Structures are given as structure tokens and as C-alpha cells.
Amino acid sequence: MADRLIYVAGNPDGYPLEYYDPGTECYQGVLPELLRCFAEESGWEVRYYEPGPEDHREDLARQQQVDLLSGCGTGEEFAHTEGELLAVLTAEEEGTSASYGFLCTEVAPEDLREELSSFLAEVSQETRTGLLLEATETVQPGTGTGLLPLTVGLGVLAALLLAVLAVGLLRSRHRRQQEREAGEVDALTGLGNLDALIRHLPAVVNDKNRALYHLIYFYVDLERLGRQAGQTGSQNFLRHMAVVLREFVGEQDLLARVSEGGFVLLRMAGGQESERLLLDAVLKRLRLGPDGEDAPYLAAGVAPLAREDRDLNELLFRAGQCARAAYAAGESWRLCTPQELSRLQEEQRLREDVCRGLERQEFLLYIQFYVSVKDLRIVGGEALCRWEHPEKGFLTPDRFIPLLEREGLIETLDYAILEKVCTFLEELARGGVRDFMVSCNFSRKTFSSEDFLTRCGEILSRHAFPREMLVAELTESSLFRDQGQARKNAQALKDLGLRIALDDFGEGFTSFYDLLEYPVDGVKLDKSLVDNIGRPKGEAILKAMMQVGRDLGLTVLAEGVETDEQVRALREMGCDMIQGYRFFHPVPDWDARRQLLEREAGV
Ligand code: C2E
Ligand code: CA
Ligand code: CA
């Protein structure tokens, strides 16, 4: 192919026709793009001669180093050139006409001139068809006005836009062809994949226009989609997404499916308000499935690009994070503002922390004893997690549980704590302590998963202690929302010999009668109910709840008890157990074990 190699001297300063981009250390713009297309179509290998910020065209022409000079205008003269200017753009302005394009040098191969000019004719043909006229309206005014090294008027600008768009059209045609050739097409949707996006990005987005772009990441919750729509339904939905998104892709934009559940639209954005409306419209369309059904399986994160945002992975990560955060919050899309980003970064750091913390056993087991109302004797304790963070210090669950839940790490923590609880109970049992129970919290995610039973079973099988010493604390949402699996899991726990307590009772809307459907042994009345003691109406409700609970044979525990007045009232109402700072604060597991073993030994 060496004889099909040509060298080009570029114009570093002819934005947007041709200019030097220090980021990529290449020439960018309409002309380099055209040459790339030309190379692909013709088989010429085209190389720019030492791209840089200085204009060396005259020198290179004189030294006969190059075959082509690029970014030349009418009237510009260079040494050793041959023939007319091969014009890419001609603009009429106030009676004079100016053209811009390429000049062949005397050393250029013979066929080059002919092939390049017929290629350029094809571009202008497409321009003339008017195919692109419509699209000019969507182009940002100011994409390059005034930067062309001439005083340009509107006529020139319009022509320039046409040229830019013509390249866009050619480019997208080439892009599709290249993607097919390189296996960069997603088989399901026909969109380009991540490799395609990586390859085409530099040709579309550059230092000069980057700030005009938004990267929109569409995150799809594949797990939920699969569960609700099945495999075929999921595939139809993903195809439908591709169809809808394609409608919103302009010539200056890129669309790709970058992962199983991630679509990316890199879009030259309009004004703030119009983008907002557009996003609302796109998401509304997407959130209606192929048959117009409700399909709330996705959300988008929108990252406006800054001039220095050159790292695609970083952008994908950011926008993906925003999309997930939006999805978790039930929003249809979220803008990655600097505040949002620093919040996400903080979470990312915390996430890395969590993984390290889990590995290095930084999560500790604390036990908060609860007492029997009858004689105020310790009858059990709740397992509560604490995080001994190497830099941030001692963290309580409100600082990390919501994050773990969002990030899908809560199961890991729940099972890690269960393991510690089992070790704790085994040691107690070995020390002769039997009349004590530990209640262990399980998040909804953990409890409603299919492998819950297997994983619990594995952990339990490693530890010997009477199973009735272990209580599973579940919240209403874990027990009643995902009914099928949760019901199975609850029954399986009972079959293993565990007891089940319903946590935070009174916070939600479950009635005692709903409880009868489930194998629940006890309820923990939420602190908010206990706080009502002393207020006649609130107290009446509490009393009524306690009565029904007792009638149904459930053990009733009151949480968050802080005062003697509360203890007195609860005793009168017939409450069975009390947990609260009035008696005990949570203590480390070794301390709780010491206290219990000492009590057993009669110390
Ligand atoms: P929870 O299950 O409702 O646990 C009771 C919370 O109330 C604990 O907060 C406890 O320290 C606090 N508390 C106890 N008595 C009093 C009192 O008299 N006054 C006041 N103001 N508060 C009292 P903690 O330890 O911060 O735990 C918060 C929540 O974090 C727990 O609420 C539980 O839902 C969750 N959690 C803790 N450990 C784990 C765990 O290992 N796994 C899971 N999934 N969740 C956990
Ligand atoms: Ca609890
Ligand atoms: Ca609780």
C-alpha cells in the first residue's frame, strides 16, 4: 500500500474547517474528517505531516515533503503546488466568492487529484439534494462563527454549516459501515456498542465543540425488567428503546448501547429549557413499553460536558451513577451538577470503603439488651451494626445502611452480621447461657432474595446453639411486599427453628390481622408509638394495639423507651419486653458476652 500513501500539511488555525487540537494532538474539523472518509472510501492512506500548532504548509510545500495542502483559501499561494484549489466550500459574499479546500503539490501521485475531486463532488451532491437543509436549523449558532480566519457573513456561515452537515451525513454512513465490519454492532438492537462509541467519539466531539454536548446515560434495571417482562419481553423492550432513541439522534450525535442495561446518547444540546423538555419527552416515550404499557424500568443521567472532559470512561461512570441515583429515587432523569457529582464521588469513596471494611472486619457487632417488663431481667438483645472506620471513626448505621442498600451491598453486611451473631450465640451456649435470644436485622433485599434460605442455612450449619435463641427481625416491607418469596423464606426460617419478629411495627400500615397470615412470633412497637405515651389519644392507640397483640398470642416489645413514665405505662398496658436507653445502650459483643457469662456464673 506504500504507493497509496499520501502526506498532508494541515492548517492549524482554520476552525471549524481545520484546526489543531492539542488534546488529541491531531488536526480536527471538516477537512480532516473529509480526508478520513476519503481514505476509507478510496483506499488511500492519508497521513498528516507532523501536526502541531504552527502552520508549516509553506515550508513543507517548498521542501516537497507533502502531497496535499489542506485548509487553503482562494488567493492563498504556496510553493510547488499544481492545479486549481479543490474546493470543499464556496461562499458568495457581497459579490465576491471565496473557496476553501485542498491544493495538490507537484509531488502528489497522479490519480490523487482526480479521485479526491470526484469524492468531493459526491459530498456536494449530497449537499445539493437538500437532504440536509432541514437539519441546519438544529445546528448551534456559534459553532464556529468568527473563528474562520476571514470576516464571514451569514452566507458563508450557512454554506459552512451545509458542509459540516454533509460530512456528518457521510460520517454516519461510514460509521454504520465500519461498525458492521468491526463487529461493533449490538446484535439485539442494531446500535453501535461501546467500542463503536470509543472509536467514533474523537471524530464527533473535540476541544472546540465539547462544551456543547451532553452525555445522556439511560440505565435499565434489567433485573426488574426480566422479572416482570420475561426474557422475550425484555428483549422487545430493549429493541423498543433503540427505536425510540434513534428518533432523537441528530447528525452531530452518537448513540450506542454500551452495556447490557446502558444506552448512551451523546447529544449536541440546545438551550436549557428545550433540553429539559426533550428529555421529559424521551423518557416519557421510553417509559411506555413497545405496546404502550407502563414500563418504569429505567432512568437517565445527564452529564453536560465541560471543555476538559476528555475521559469517556469517567463520563460514562458519572452519568451512569446519576442515572442509577435518579432511578433509585423514582425520578425519570437527573442532571449531573457539580454538587451532585461531589455527592456521588463521596459515595463512591464510601463504597470502596465498605468493600475494604467488609474485608478487614471493620464492621462490628453491638448488642443492645432488652428486658422483661415483669422483672426487668435481661431476656435478649438486638444485634446492631457499627462501623469502626479507620479515618471517619465510629459510624452508626444511619451513616452507611442507606448507601449499602442502594449499592446492593446490604446482603453482604447482613450475612456478615448474622455470622457474628451465630458465633456470639455459640459461645454463650457453650458457656451455659440458654435463656437469652438475639434478634438480627435483615433488610428487605436480603430477605426477599431467592438464595436467602441457602445462605442462612450455610451460616447456621457452622454454629451449634439452640435455634430458638435466634430471632429474625423483619420489617413490614420485607414481609408483605414481595409476598411469594418472603412468605417462603419466613416459613423456612420457622422450619429451621428460628423465631420471627416484626420490626418497627406501627410505622407502616400493617394490621394485626394481616400478621396472622404469616408465622410471626412477636412485634416490636416503634419508638414513635412509645413517644406518644403521655398524650391521651396516642396512648389510647398504643393500648389498643397492645391488647390485640396479646389476644393474638404475640410477644410485644416496645422500642426506644427512655423514661420511667414510659416504663410504668407500658407495664400497665401489658407489654412483654422493653428495649431502650432507659435500661441499656448498645455495647460491643465481647462486653455483652462477658456480662451474660458472668451472670450465668453468678458473679
Ligand atoms: P432498629 O432495628 O429500629 O434498631 C433500633 C435503633 O434504635 C438502634 O439504632 C438503637 O440504637 C436505637 N435505640 C434503641 N433504644 C433507643 C432509645 O431509647 N432512644 C433512641 N433515640 N434510640 C434508641 P441504630 O443502632 O442506630 O440502628 C439503626 C437502624 O439500623 C436499626 O433500626 C436497623 O434498622 C438498622 N440496622 C442496624 N444494624 C443492622 C444490621 O446489621 N443489618 C441491617 N439490615 N440493619 C441494621
Ligand atoms: Ca431492628
Ligand atoms: Ca426497630
XYZ file of C-alpha atoms and ligand atoms in Angstrom:
651
model
C 0.000 0.000 0.000
C 3.023 2.248 0.272
C 2.345 3.701 -3.153
C -1.146 4.665 -1.959
C 0.203 6.717 0.927
C -0.146 10.489 0.880
C 1.121 13.150 3.203
C -0.879 16.247 4.013
C 0.186 19.559 5.507
C -2.621 20.869 7.687
C -3.860 24.301 8.641
C -3.730 24.593 12.432
C -5.896 27.675 12.585
C -8.933 27.383 10.321
C -11.644 26.454 12.740
C -14.033 24.793 12.087
C -12.764 23.700 8.695
C -9.454 22.599 10.083
C -7.600 23.293 13.302
C -5.042 21.760 15.599
C -6.485 20.048 18.688
C -3.861 19.887 21.461
C -5.959 17.303 23.328
C -5.670 14.665 20.632
C -2.568 16.189 19.063
C -4.303 15.917 15.707
C -5.947 18.179 13.221
C -9.707 18.200 13.571
C -12.586 19.744 11.713
C -14.451 19.324 8.451
C -11.424 18.813 6.208
C -9.589 16.171 8.259
C -12.924 14.414 8.596
C -13.442 14.501 4.870
C -9.967 13.113 4.331
C -10.664 10.276 6.738
C -13.832 9.409 4.814
C -11.934 9.738 1.578
C -9.248 7.384 2.834
C -11.806 4.778 3.793
C -13.629 5.003 0.529
C -10.647 5.198 -1.821
C -8.035 3.099 -0.115
C -5.510 5.957 0.020
C -3.699 6.048 3.272
C -3.757 9.663 4.390
C -1.330 10.988 6.979
C -0.983 14.489 8.275
C 2.638 15.566 8.361
C 3.665 16.270 11.971
C 0.528 18.005 13.210
C 1.217 20.922 15.539
C 0.059 24.392 16.455
C 2.364 26.047 13.879
C 1.432 26.460 10.248
C 4.205 24.710 8.237
C 2.363 24.379 4.953
C 4.588 26.785 3.060
C 7.800 25.118 4.300
C 6.548 21.619 3.672
C 5.409 22.534 0.173
C 8.754 24.126 -0.585
C 10.679 21.116 0.700
C 8.372 18.875 -1.324
C 7.520 16.822 1.730
C 3.764 16.642 1.219
C 1.263 15.753 -1.473
C -1.600 17.886 -0.297
C -2.059 21.204 1.472
C -5.212 21.443 3.459
C -7.341 24.354 4.695
C -6.295 26.661 1.863
C -8.419 29.592 0.727
C -8.858 31.325 -2.606
C -5.969 33.595 -3.311
C -3.561 31.871 -0.948
C -0.399 30.870 -2.751
C 2.102 28.193 -1.825
C 5.289 26.978 -3.462
C 5.280 23.919 -5.742
C 1.516 23.487 -5.908
C -0.221 22.347 -9.016
C -3.686 22.947 -10.410
C -6.729 24.669 -9.027
C -7.939 24.615 -5.475
C -10.071 21.521 -4.809
C -12.898 23.399 -3.174
C -14.929 21.943 -0.348
C -16.755 25.099 0.473
C -17.548 28.069 -1.735
C -19.350 31.054 -0.352
C -20.653 34.134 -2.135
C -20.322 37.246 -0.122
C -21.048 40.762 -1.353
C -20.319 39.947 -4.954
C -17.020 38.128 -4.379
C -16.701 34.448 -3.945
C -14.290 32.642 -1.627
C -13.493 28.940 -1.606
C -11.711 26.700 0.869
C -10.276 23.274 0.336
C -7.149 21.398 -0.739
C -4.224 22.144 -3.005
C -2.228 19.338 -4.632
C 1.547 19.745 -4.770
C 3.803 18.836 -7.645
C 4.872 15.637 -5.931
C 1.306 14.349 -5.458
C 0.569 10.976 -7.121
C -1.175 11.325 -10.437
C -4.528 9.756 -9.522
C -4.907 11.644 -6.296
C -6.289 14.822 -7.737
C -8.893 13.044 -9.803
C -10.047 10.706 -7.055
C -10.230 13.417 -4.457
C -12.213 15.743 -6.660
C -14.743 13.068 -7.579
C -15.074 12.215 -3.911
C -15.675 15.880 -3.085
C -18.261 16.058 -5.837
C -20.189 13.328 -4.064
C -20.240 15.381 -0.891
C -21.509 18.451 -2.631
C -24.043 16.310 -4.456
C -25.482 15.327 -1.138
C -25.491 18.938 -0.123
C -27.420 19.893 -3.202
C -30.092 17.276 -2.725
C -31.351 19.463 0.076
C -31.386 16.448 2.364
C -29.541 18.477 4.887
C -31.235 21.806 4.654
C -33.773 20.922 7.222
C -31.141 19.916 9.694
C -29.331 23.248 9.555
C -31.898 24.653 11.951
C -30.807 22.304 14.658
C -27.192 23.349 14.495
C -25.984 25.614 17.227
C -25.410 29.138 16.098
C -21.903 29.996 17.079
C -20.480 26.573 16.330
C -17.606 28.396 14.857
C -18.695 31.763 13.631
C -15.918 34.285 13.554
C -13.214 31.723 14.081
C -12.712 31.160 10.425
C -9.715 33.265 9.522
C -11.841 35.613 7.419
C -14.582 38.027 8.050
C -17.540 35.829 7.333
C -21.116 36.802 6.829
C -24.255 34.789 7.135
C -23.982 33.383 3.660
C -20.632 31.857 4.462
C -21.883 30.531 7.730
C -24.861 28.815 6.120
C -22.651 27.251 3.483
C -20.241 26.185 6.132
C -22.980 24.522 8.086
C -24.020 22.665 4.999
C -20.511 21.418 4.543
C -20.333 20.372 8.179
C -23.612 18.556 7.852
C -22.626 16.896 4.644
C -19.652 15.492 6.434
C -21.930 14.469 9.257
C -24.065 12.507 6.846
C -21.154 10.856 5.181
C -19.699 10.199 8.522
C -22.734 8.454 9.918
C -22.966 6.314 6.804
C -19.337 5.359 7.187
C -19.780 4.848 10.850
C -22.508 2.279 10.340
C -20.456 0.509 7.712
C -17.355 0.477 9.898
C -19.284 -0.747 12.891
C -20.635 -3.664 10.932
C -17.181 -4.519 9.687
C -15.523 -4.316 13.068
C -18.165 -6.287 14.977
C -19.028 -3.154 16.851
C -22.743 -3.606 16.475
C -25.009 -4.741 19.241
C -26.824 -7.757 17.826
C -30.048 -7.177 19.718
C -30.696 -3.527 18.913
C -28.518 -2.865 15.865
C -26.921 0.091 17.648
C -23.175 0.581 17.911
C -21.635 -0.803 21.083
C -19.107 0.708 23.464
C -16.212 0.032 21.082
C -18.077 1.886 18.363
C -18.638 4.818 20.691
C -14.979 4.897 21.682
C -13.898 4.797 18.069
C -16.233 7.489 16.775
C -16.067 9.883 19.644
C -12.931 11.807 18.625
C -14.359 12.435 15.177
C -17.522 13.992 16.599
C -16.525 15.703 19.815
C -13.416 17.830 20.162
C -11.998 20.569 22.350
C -13.812 23.278 20.499
C -17.294 21.820 20.487
C -17.201 19.624 23.574
C -18.964 22.118 25.791
C -21.981 21.958 23.501
C -22.527 18.264 24.211
C -24.477 16.339 26.795
C -23.812 12.711 27.533
C -27.115 11.091 28.433
C -26.898 7.694 30.053
C -30.024 5.562 30.114
C -29.853 2.994 32.850
C -32.177 -0.004 32.620
C -32.956 -2.113 35.666
C -32.515 -5.438 33.876
C -33.294 -7.473 36.929
C -36.700 -5.901 37.388
C -37.355 -5.849 33.672
C -36.572 -9.560 33.424
C -38.692 -10.386 36.429
C -41.700 -8.536 35.132
C -41.460 -8.889 31.373
C -39.668 -12.215 30.945
C -36.843 -12.811 28.506
C -38.705 -12.089 25.296
C -40.460 -9.114 26.826
C -37.091 -7.741 27.981
C -35.580 -8.071 24.538
C -38.580 -6.363 22.982
C -38.276 -3.552 25.442
C -34.564 -3.035 24.735
C -35.238 -3.010 20.991
C -38.032 -0.554 21.552
C -35.605 1.678 23.438
C -33.241 1.658 20.488
C -36.064 2.580 18.114
C -37.225 5.456 20.283
C -33.731 6.776 20.949
C -32.839 6.717 17.265
C -35.569 9.254 16.643
C -33.736 11.722 18.836
C -30.306 11.341 17.279
C -29.121 14.264 15.199
C -26.314 14.142 12.640
C -23.907 15.570 15.189
C -24.865 12.991 17.808
C -23.801 9.485 18.745
C -25.974 6.718 20.100
C -24.705 3.414 21.463
C -25.650 0.537 23.691
C -22.614 0.483 25.923
C -23.610 -2.369 28.203
C -26.476 -4.804 28.686
C -28.538 -2.217 30.527
C -26.840 1.008 29.432
C -27.623 3.184 26.428
C -25.733 6.366 25.717
C -26.808 9.320 23.670
C -24.097 11.872 23.119
C -26.090 14.831 22.029
C -25.352 18.321 20.851
C -27.671 20.107 23.212
C -29.956 23.036 22.602
C -30.903 25.568 25.253
C -31.526 24.514 28.829
C -35.274 24.666 28.630
C -35.528 22.858 25.306
C -33.230 20.099 26.588
C -35.382 19.696 29.635
C -38.494 19.368 27.500
C -36.760 16.978 25.169
C -35.570 14.753 27.998
C -39.015 14.680 29.510
C -40.395 13.684 26.132
C -37.758 10.973 25.534
C -38.230 9.481 28.973
C -41.979 9.584 28.679
C -41.762 7.662 25.417
C -39.263 5.170 26.825
C -41.258 4.570 29.944
C -44.085 3.361 27.776
C -43.191 -0.092 26.568
C -43.496 -1.339 22.975
C -47.239 -1.860 23.430
C -47.846 1.377 25.274
C -47.777 -0.321 28.668
C -46.265 1.175 31.786
C -42.547 0.341 31.743
C -40.792 2.208 34.550
C -37.596 0.186 34.262
C -35.216 2.997 33.502
C -33.941 6.452 34.293
C -31.382 8.768 32.747
C -28.380 10.684 33.992
C -27.381 13.762 32.041
C -23.777 14.924 32.103
C -23.142 18.227 30.332
C -19.584 18.055 29.004
C -17.005 20.596 30.029
C -14.057 21.533 27.829
C -11.703 19.357 29.801
C -13.976 16.293 29.957
C -11.886 14.085 27.713
C -12.148 10.839 29.595
C -15.066 8.849 28.210
C -14.949 6.221 30.943
C -15.142 8.864 33.576
C -18.111 10.488 31.843
C -19.902 7.190 31.421
C -19.323 6.432 35.047
C -20.613 9.791 36.211
C -23.701 9.837 34.037
C -24.371 6.181 34.876
C -24.168 6.954 38.571
C -26.589 9.854 38.165
C -28.953 7.626 36.228
C -28.890 4.987 38.941
C -29.385 7.603 41.633
C -32.329 9.012 39.683
C -33.774 5.538 39.261
C -33.391 4.718 42.943
C -35.151 7.962 43.824
C -38.005 7.294 41.401
C -37.055 10.216 39.131
C -37.059 9.885 35.367
C -33.746 11.721 34.896
C -31.210 13.678 36.869
C -28.668 16.288 35.894
C -25.078 15.702 36.987
C -24.471 19.077 38.614
C -21.139 19.692 40.356
C -22.889 19.259 43.712
C -24.470 16.028 42.588
C -21.092 14.853 41.351
C -19.278 15.578 44.561
C -22.032 13.778 46.435
C -21.608 10.819 44.095
C -17.851 10.935 44.498
C -18.243 10.876 48.235
C -20.495 7.847 47.870
C -18.006 6.198 45.575
C -15.275 6.653 48.159
C -17.587 5.288 50.804
C -18.410 2.339 48.589
C -14.762 1.472 48.190
C -14.501 1.899 51.917
C -17.351 -0.508 52.523
C -15.746 -3.226 50.452
C -12.448 -2.770 52.247
C -14.253 -2.549 55.594
C -16.049 -5.803 54.969
C -12.799 -7.470 54.030
C -10.918 -6.145 57.031
C -13.653 -6.825 59.561
C -14.270 -3.179 60.346
C -17.972 -3.831 60.855
C -18.582 -4.686 64.455
C -21.387 -6.384 66.277
C -23.027 -4.431 69.073
C -25.756 -5.772 71.303
C -28.473 -3.723 72.932
C -30.077 -5.724 75.714
C -33.808 -5.736 76.219
C -35.534 -6.628 79.449
C -38.684 -8.373 80.512
C -41.245 -5.911 81.860
C -42.190 -8.350 84.628
C -38.872 -8.333 86.492
C -36.619 -6.097 84.372
C -34.302 -9.065 83.797
C -32.282 -9.181 80.553
C -34.006 -11.679 78.257
C -32.426 -10.847 74.964
C -30.675 -8.286 72.833
C -30.776 -6.785 69.400
C -27.798 -7.172 67.100
C -26.822 -3.734 65.810
C -24.038 -2.960 63.464
C -21.300 -0.358 63.968
C -18.525 0.620 61.612
C -15.107 1.326 63.018
C -13.927 3.446 60.132
C -10.142 3.978 60.007
C -10.470 7.700 59.205
C -14.029 8.700 59.974
C -14.178 6.959 63.303
C -17.164 5.224 64.789
C -20.183 5.221 62.470
C -23.769 4.283 63.301
C -25.997 2.546 60.755
C -27.793 5.676 59.535
C -24.446 6.753 58.014
C -23.953 3.645 55.907
C -27.029 1.381 55.689
C -28.923 3.508 53.141
C -25.808 3.580 50.947
C -25.303 -0.148 51.241
C -28.921 -0.716 50.307
C -28.615 1.480 47.249
C -25.396 -0.147 46.177
C -26.594 -3.690 46.604
C -24.042 -4.370 49.370
C -26.527 -4.739 52.190
C -26.808 -8.500 51.762
C -23.089 -8.881 52.304
C -23.348 -6.904 55.521
C -26.446 -8.737 56.741
C -24.801 -12.122 56.314
C -21.554 -10.887 57.880
C -23.514 -9.749 60.941
C -25.500 -12.996 61.023
C -22.218 -14.910 61.087
C -21.043 -12.831 64.061
C -24.367 -13.292 65.835
C -24.138 -17.059 65.379
C -20.583 -17.074 66.754
C -21.814 -14.978 69.678
C -24.694 -17.376 70.401
C -22.477 -20.425 70.059
C -20.090 -19.051 72.687
C -22.984 -18.239 75.004
C -24.452 -21.697 74.592
C -21.061 -23.199 75.273
C -20.909 -21.105 78.455
C -24.271 -22.495 79.528
C -26.382 -19.455 78.689
C -29.680 -20.612 77.194
C -32.348 -18.171 78.361
C -31.259 -15.420 76.045
C -32.106 -14.519 72.477
C -30.512 -12.283 69.901
C -32.575 -10.594 67.241
C -30.835 -9.982 63.972
C -31.906 -7.404 61.389
C -32.391 -8.406 57.766
C -33.003 -5.825 55.112
C -35.828 -6.304 52.656
C -33.406 -7.010 49.814
C -31.746 -9.803 51.768
C -34.951 -11.327 52.968
C -36.747 -11.364 49.642
C -33.902 -12.957 47.701
C -34.178 -16.490 46.436
C -30.945 -17.708 47.970
C -31.773 -16.368 51.427
C -32.524 -19.764 52.855
C -29.443 -21.433 51.381
C -27.129 -18.734 52.664
C -28.696 -18.642 56.141
C -28.609 -22.430 56.249
C -24.883 -22.447 55.394
C -24.063 -19.977 58.150
C -26.231 -21.701 60.753
C -24.739 -25.081 59.926
C -21.321 -23.806 61.016
C -22.516 -22.945 64.534
C -24.063 -25.028 67.270
C -26.623 -23.325 69.540
C -30.338 -23.810 70.264
C -32.090 -22.259 67.275
C -34.777 -20.583 69.380
C -32.035 -18.261 70.651
C -32.055 -16.572 67.242
C -34.789 -14.159 66.181
C -35.086 -12.712 62.694
C -36.212 -9.090 62.750
C -38.059 -8.186 59.592
C -39.790 -5.016 58.572
C -43.259 -4.809 57.133
C -41.945 -4.063 53.694
C -39.779 -7.180 53.657
C -42.600 -9.378 54.776
C -45.553 -8.062 52.841
C -44.276 -6.552 49.630
C -42.578 -9.353 47.798
C -45.137 -11.788 49.004
C -44.295 -15.070 47.334
C -40.590 -15.305 48.137
C -40.871 -13.603 51.528
C -43.606 -15.936 52.656
C -41.493 -18.935 51.625
C -38.452 -17.548 53.420
C -40.405 -16.762 56.585
C -41.771 -20.281 56.738
C -38.339 -21.740 56.038
C -36.843 -19.787 58.951
C -39.561 -21.125 61.213
C -38.805 -24.628 59.983
C -35.163 -24.088 60.932
C -36.375 -23.297 64.453
C -35.867 -19.504 64.406
C -38.373 -17.001 65.719
C -39.651 -14.058 63.724
C -40.320 -10.557 64.998
C -41.886 -7.759 63.026
C -39.711 -4.661 63.444
C -40.814 -1.026 63.534
C -44.416 -2.054 63.955
C -46.751 0.934 63.928
C -44.642 2.824 61.390
C -46.457 1.360 58.405
C -49.975 0.217 57.811
C -49.954 -3.455 58.601
C -52.808 -4.541 60.819
C -52.509 -7.260 63.408
C -54.881 -9.338 61.354
C -52.516 -9.277 58.363
C -49.927 -10.748 60.675
C -51.997 -13.847 61.174
C -51.217 -14.781 57.602
C -47.542 -15.022 58.481
C -45.670 -17.096 61.036
C -44.767 -14.075 63.172
C -43.993 -14.611 66.853
C -43.715 -11.077 68.062
C -43.850 -7.398 67.193
C -41.529 -4.548 68.094
C -43.501 -1.369 68.623
C -41.758 1.547 67.047
C -40.269 4.365 69.115
C -42.692 6.819 67.510
C -45.568 4.992 69.257
C -43.754 4.886 72.578
C -43.135 8.642 72.293
C -46.932 9.089 72.378
C -47.117 7.991 75.978
C -48.436 10.933 77.977
C -50.662 12.142 75.144
C -54.206 10.784 75.648
C -55.002 9.929 72.033
C -51.658 8.385 71.224
C -51.711 6.401 74.413
C -55.187 5.048 73.614
C -53.923 3.755 70.272
C -50.924 2.130 71.886
C -53.094 0.476 74.483
C -55.463 -0.908 71.857
C -52.565 -2.286 69.794
C -51.061 -3.947 72.812
C -54.357 -5.575 73.688
C -54.899 -7.056 70.230
C -51.316 -8.260 70.103
C -51.735 -10.082 73.365
C -55.068 -11.559 72.256
C -53.326 -12.940 69.191
C -50.655 -14.541 71.315
C -47.796 -12.357 70.025
C -44.921 -11.216 72.187
C -44.904 -7.425 72.290
C -41.684 -5.446 72.720
C -41.563 -1.653 72.962
C -38.549 0.106 71.438
C -36.908 3.406 72.282
C -38.045 3.526 75.898
C -36.241 6.333 77.685
C -38.227 7.299 80.784
C -39.711 5.770 83.918
C -43.085 7.171 82.941
C -42.957 5.171 79.718
C -41.944 2.027 81.598
C -44.867 2.424 84.011
C -47.394 2.985 81.241
C -46.093 0.043 79.207
C -46.252 -2.250 82.195
C -49.883 -1.249 82.799
C -50.711 -1.958 79.188
C -49.300 -5.453 79.450
C -46.191 -5.012 77.280
C -43.843 -8.004 77.494
C -40.400 -6.560 76.844
C -38.682 -3.196 76.762
C -35.681 -2.028 74.757
C -34.342 1.459 75.246
C -31.757 3.794 76.693
C -33.678 3.801 79.970
C -32.033 0.419 80.572
C -29.288 -0.299 78.105
C -27.341 1.330 75.328
C -25.804 -0.917 72.692
C -22.450 -2.403 73.799
C -19.750 -4.332 71.886
C -20.421 -8.075 71.560
C -17.459 -9.010 73.776
C -18.836 -6.802 76.545
C -22.345 -8.261 76.206
C -20.881 -11.786 76.260
C -18.841 -11.023 79.377
C -21.924 -9.659 81.193
C -24.056 -12.658 80.269
C -21.409 -15.251 81.130
C -20.775 -13.529 84.468
C -24.478 -13.545 85.225
C -24.612 -17.239 84.359
C -21.671 -17.959 86.625
C -23.382 -15.990 89.404
C -20.544 -13.466 89.633
P -33.833 -0.593 64.517
O -33.833 -2.006 64.075
O -35.156 0.057 64.738
O -32.924 -0.544 65.792
C -33.221 0.245 66.887
C -32.476 1.525 66.829
O -32.958 2.372 67.870
C -30.992 1.351 67.080
O -30.323 2.364 66.363
C -30.887 1.638 68.566
O -29.580 2.050 68.957
C -31.885 2.762 68.698
N -32.389 2.868 70.059
C -32.533 1.898 70.993
N -33.044 2.392 72.110
C -33.217 3.706 71.922
C -33.713 4.780 72.755
O -34.109 4.597 73.905
N -33.766 6.014 72.211
C -33.347 6.254 70.957
N -33.424 7.502 70.483
N -32.882 5.280 70.120
C -32.821 4.023 70.629
P -29.088 2.024 65.484
O -28.227 1.055 66.172
O -28.521 3.339 65.060
O -29.703 1.303 64.248
C -30.489 1.995 63.350
C -31.103 1.050 62.384
O -30.128 0.461 61.556
C -31.777 -0.124 63.049
O -33.025 0.291 63.453
C -31.801 -1.131 61.948
O -32.919 -0.930 61.109
C -30.569 -0.816 61.173
N -29.523 -1.796 61.448
C -28.635 -1.828 62.446
N -27.816 -2.895 62.307
C -28.211 -3.554 61.195
C -27.767 -4.739 60.514
O -26.839 -5.439 60.927
N -28.428 -5.091 59.350
C -29.477 -4.352 58.906
N -30.086 -4.733 57.804
N -29.908 -3.254 59.513
C -29.293 -2.850 60.648
Ca -34.392 -3.836 64.463
Ca -36.960 -1.052 65.213
